[in-house]
Amino acid sequence: MTASETGPAAVSSGTDDVEGLVSIRVGSQTFGVPVLKVQDVIAQTTINRVPLAPPEVAGSLNLRGRIVTAVDMRLRLRMAPREADEGFMCVIVERGGELYALLVDDVGDVLWLSPETREIPPVTLSNRWQSVCTGLYLLESELLIVMDIDQVLTLAPVPIAA
């Protein structure tokens, strides 16, 4: 995602009153992960399946000697599963001292957005998105849903109703 695609919500990273979000794509939806929650971004890597894990837990991976739980965001958000030949990226986040790899379809830029243009989630937003959303930004060509990483990683079922 380029700066021109971010539209009027984008601001210079030189000010203190901005929110930094790493843009990620899961399916056809763009999400923003707070930049302070992101530890690393890595390319597709080997993931070892964990027996009896919930379906959205793809397995675990080794990141510089640390075991990281890999969460398939398509399955977590009840989207169509990724095809075997489709690639993915890993966004490494930390919660409660543990590292998690969010398996996403693509990682974009860090967007520096004005909190003044952040919208509260409308009541018409599907239950699926409301359960993991803390706000939205209307970008020039799309809607960016700000992801609540703590809620995503509770691994409680995401509501089925769309």
CSV table of C-alpha atoms in Angstrom, one decimal:
chain,number,residue,atom,x,y,z
A,1,MET,CA,0.0,0.0,0.0
A,2,THR,CA,1.5,3.3,-1.0
A,3,ALA,CA,1.1,6.7,0.7
A,4,SER,CA,-1.2,7.8,-2.1
A,5,GLU,CA,-3.6,5.0,-1.3
A,6,THR,CA,-4.0,6.0,2.3
A,7,GLY,CA,-6.0,9.1,1.4
A,8,PRO,CA,-6.9,11.9,3.8
A,9,ALA,CA,-6.3,9.9,7.0
A,10,ALA,CA,-2.5,9.7,6.4
A,11,VAL,CA,-0.2,12.1,8.0
A,12,SER,CA,3.5,12.6,8.3
A,13,SER,CA,5.4,10.3,10.6
A,14,GLY,CA,7.2,13.4,12.0
A,15,THR,CA,4.4,14.3,14.5
A,16,ASP,CA,3.7,12.8,17.9
A,17,ASP,CA,-0.1,12.7,17.5
A,18,VAL,CA,-0.3,9.8,15.1
A,19,GLU,CA,-1.1,6.1,15.3
A,20,GLY,CA,1.3,3.7,13.6
A,21,LEU,CA,-0.3,0.7,12.1
A,22,VAL,CA,1.3,-2.1,10.1
A,23,SER,CA,-1.1,-2.9,7.2
A,24,ILE,CA,-1.8,-6.5,6.6
A,25,ARG,CA,-4.1,-8.3,4.2
A,26,VAL,CA,-6.2,-11.4,5.1
A,27,GLY,CA,-8.3,-12.5,2.2
A,28,SER,CA,-9.7,-9.4,0.6
A,29,GLN,CA,-9.7,-7.3,3.9
A,30,THR,CA,-7.0,-4.9,5.1
A,31,PHE,CA,-6.3,-4.7,8.8
A,32,GLY,CA,-4.0,-2.5,10.8
A,33,VAL,CA,-1.9,-4.0,13.6
A,34,PRO,CA,-0.5,-1.4,16.1
A,35,VAL,CA,3.1,-1.0,15.2
A,36,LEU,CA,4.2,-1.2,18.9
A,37,LYS,CA,2.7,-4.8,19.0
A,38,VAL,CA,4.7,-6.0,16.1
A,39,GLN,CA,8.1,-7.6,16.9
A,40,ASP,CA,9.1,-8.8,13.5
A,41,VAL,CA,7.8,-9.7,10.0
A,42,ILE,CA,9.2,-12.7,8.3
A,43,ALA,CA,8.6,-14.5,5.0
A,44,GLN,CA,6.9,-17.9,4.7
A,45,THR,CA,8.7,-20.5,6.9
A,46,THR,CA,8.3,-24.1,8.0
A,47,ILE,CA,5.5,-24.6,10.5
A,48,ASN,CA,5.3,-27.8,12.5
A,49,ARG,CA,1.8,-29.0,13.2
A,50,VAL,CA,0.8,-29.3,16.8
A,51,PRO,CA,-1.5,-32.4,17.6
A,52,LEU,CA,-4.9,-31.6,19.1
A,53,ALA,CA,-4.5,-27.8,18.6
A,54,PRO,CA,-7.5,-25.7,17.6
A,55,PRO,CA,-8.0,-25.5,13.8
A,56,GLU,CA,-6.8,-21.9,13.7
A,57,VAL,CA,-3.5,-22.8,15.3
A,58,ALA,CA,-1.4,-23.8,12.3
A,59,GLY,CA,1.4,-25.1,14.5
A,60,SER,CA,4.7,-23.7,15.8
A,61,LEU,CA,7.8,-22.3,14.3
A,62,ASN,CA,11.3,-21.6,15.4
A,63,LEU,CA,12.3,-18.0,15.5
A,64,ARG,CA,15.9,-17.5,16.5
A,65,GLY,CA,15.7,-20.3,19.1
A,66,ARG,CA,12.2,-19.3,20.4
A,67,ILE,CA,9.1,-21.4,19.8
A,68,VAL,CA,6.4,-19.3,18.3
A,69,THR,CA,2.7,-20.3,18.0
A,70,ALA,CA,1.5,-19.8,14.5
A,71,VAL,CA,-2.1,-18.6,14.1
A,72,ASP,CA,-3.7,-18.9,10.7
A,73,MET,CA,-5.7,-15.6,10.4
A,74,ARG,CA,-7.9,-16.8,7.6
A,75,LEU,CA,-9.2,-19.7,9.8
A,76,ARG,CA,-9.2,-17.5,12.9
A,77,LEU,CA,-11.5,-15.0,11.1
A,78,ARG,CA,-13.6,-17.8,9.6
A,79,MET,CA,-12.5,-17.0,6.0
A,80,ALA,CA,-11.9,-19.5,3.2
A,81,PRO,CA,-8.8,-21.4,3.9
A,82,ARG,CA,-5.6,-20.7,2.0
A,83,GLU,CA,-4.8,-23.0,-0.9
A,84,ALA,CA,-1.8,-25.2,-0.5
A,85,ASP,CA,0.2,-23.3,-3.2
A,86,GLU,CA,-0.6,-19.9,-1.8
A,87,GLY,CA,2.1,-18.1,0.1
A,88,PHE,CA,1.9,-16.3,3.4
A,89,MET,CA,3.8,-13.9,5.6
A,90,CYS,CA,4.3,-14.1,9.4
A,91,VAL,CA,3.7,-11.0,11.5
A,92,ILE,CA,5.3,-11.7,14.9
A,93,VAL,CA,3.5,-10.2,17.8
A,94,GLU,CA,3.9,-10.5,21.6
A,95,ARG,CA,1.1,-11.1,24.2
A,96,GLY,CA,1.8,-11.9,27.8
A,97,GLY,CA,5.5,-12.6,27.2
A,98,GLU,CA,4.7,-15.2,24.5
A,99,LEU,CA,5.4,-14.7,20.8
A,100,TYR,CA,2.7,-15.5,18.1
A,101,ALA,CA,3.1,-15.6,14.4
A,102,LEU,CA,0.0,-14.2,12.6
A,103,LEU,CA,-0.1,-16.0,9.2
A,104,VAL,CA,-1.4,-13.4,6.8
A,105,ASP,CA,-1.7,-13.1,3.0
A,106,ASP,CA,0.4,-10.0,2.7
A,107,VAL,CA,2.1,-7.3,4.7
A,108,GLY,CA,2.0,-3.7,3.5
A,109,ASP,CA,3.5,-0.5,4.8
A,110,VAL,CA,3.5,1.1,8.2
A,111,LEU,CA,0.8,3.8,8.0
A,112,TRP,CA,0.9,6.8,10.3
A,113,LEU,CA,-2.7,7.9,10.7
A,114,SER,CA,-4.3,10.7,12.7
A,115,PRO,CA,-6.4,9.4,15.6
A,116,GLU,CA,-8.8,12.2,14.8
A,117,THR,CA,-9.9,10.4,11.6
A,118,ARG,CA,-10.3,7.0,13.4
A,119,GLU,CA,-13.9,5.9,13.5
A,120,ILE,CA,-15.6,3.7,16.1
A,121,PRO,CA,-16.8,0.4,14.8
A,122,PRO,CA,-20.4,0.9,13.4
A,123,VAL,CA,-23.1,-1.4,14.8
A,124,THR,CA,-23.6,-2.6,11.2
A,125,LEU,CA,-20.1,-4.1,11.2
A,126,SER,CA,-20.4,-7.9,11.2
A,127,ASN,CA,-19.9,-9.7,14.5
A,128,ARG,CA,-16.9,-11.4,13.0
A,129,TRP,CA,-15.1,-8.1,12.6
A,130,GLN,CA,-16.5,-6.4,15.8
A,131,SER,CA,-15.0,-9.1,18.0
A,132,VAL,CA,-11.5,-8.3,16.8
A,133,CYS,CA,-11.8,-4.6,15.9
A,134,THR,CA,-10.9,-1.5,18.0
A,135,GLY,CA,-11.7,1.1,15.3
A,136,LEU,CA,-11.6,1.8,11.5
A,137,TYR,CA,-9.9,4.2,9.1
A,138,LEU,CA,-11.5,5.0,5.8
A,139,LEU,CA,-8.6,5.1,3.4
A,140,GLU,CA,-8.7,6.4,-0.2
A,141,SER,CA,-9.6,3.0,-1.7
A,142,GLU,CA,-10.6,0.8,1.2
A,143,LEU,CA,-11.5,0.3,4.8
A,144,LEU,CA,-8.8,-0.5,7.3
A,145,ILE,CA,-9.9,-2.4,10.4
A,146,VAL,CA,-7.7,-1.8,13.4
A,147,MET,CA,-7.1,-5.2,14.9
A,148,ASP,CA,-7.3,-5.9,18.6
A,149,ILE,CA,-4.4,-8.3,19.0
A,150,ASP,CA,-5.3,-9.3,22.5
A,151,GLN,CA,-8.8,-10.3,21.4
A,152,VAL,CA,-7.5,-12.1,18.4
A,153,LEU,CA,-5.1,-14.2,20.5
A,154,THR,CA,-7.7,-15.2,23.1
A,155,LEU,CA,-8.4,-18.0,20.6
A,156,ALA,CA,-12.0,-18.0,21.8
A,157,PRO,CA,-14.4,-18.7,18.9
A,158,VAL,CA,-15.0,-15.8,16.6
A,159,PRO,CA,-18.8,-15.4,16.0
A,160,ILE,CA,-20.1,-17.2,13.0
A,161,ALA,CA,-22.6,-14.7,11.9
A,162,ALA,CA,-21.2,-12.4,9.2
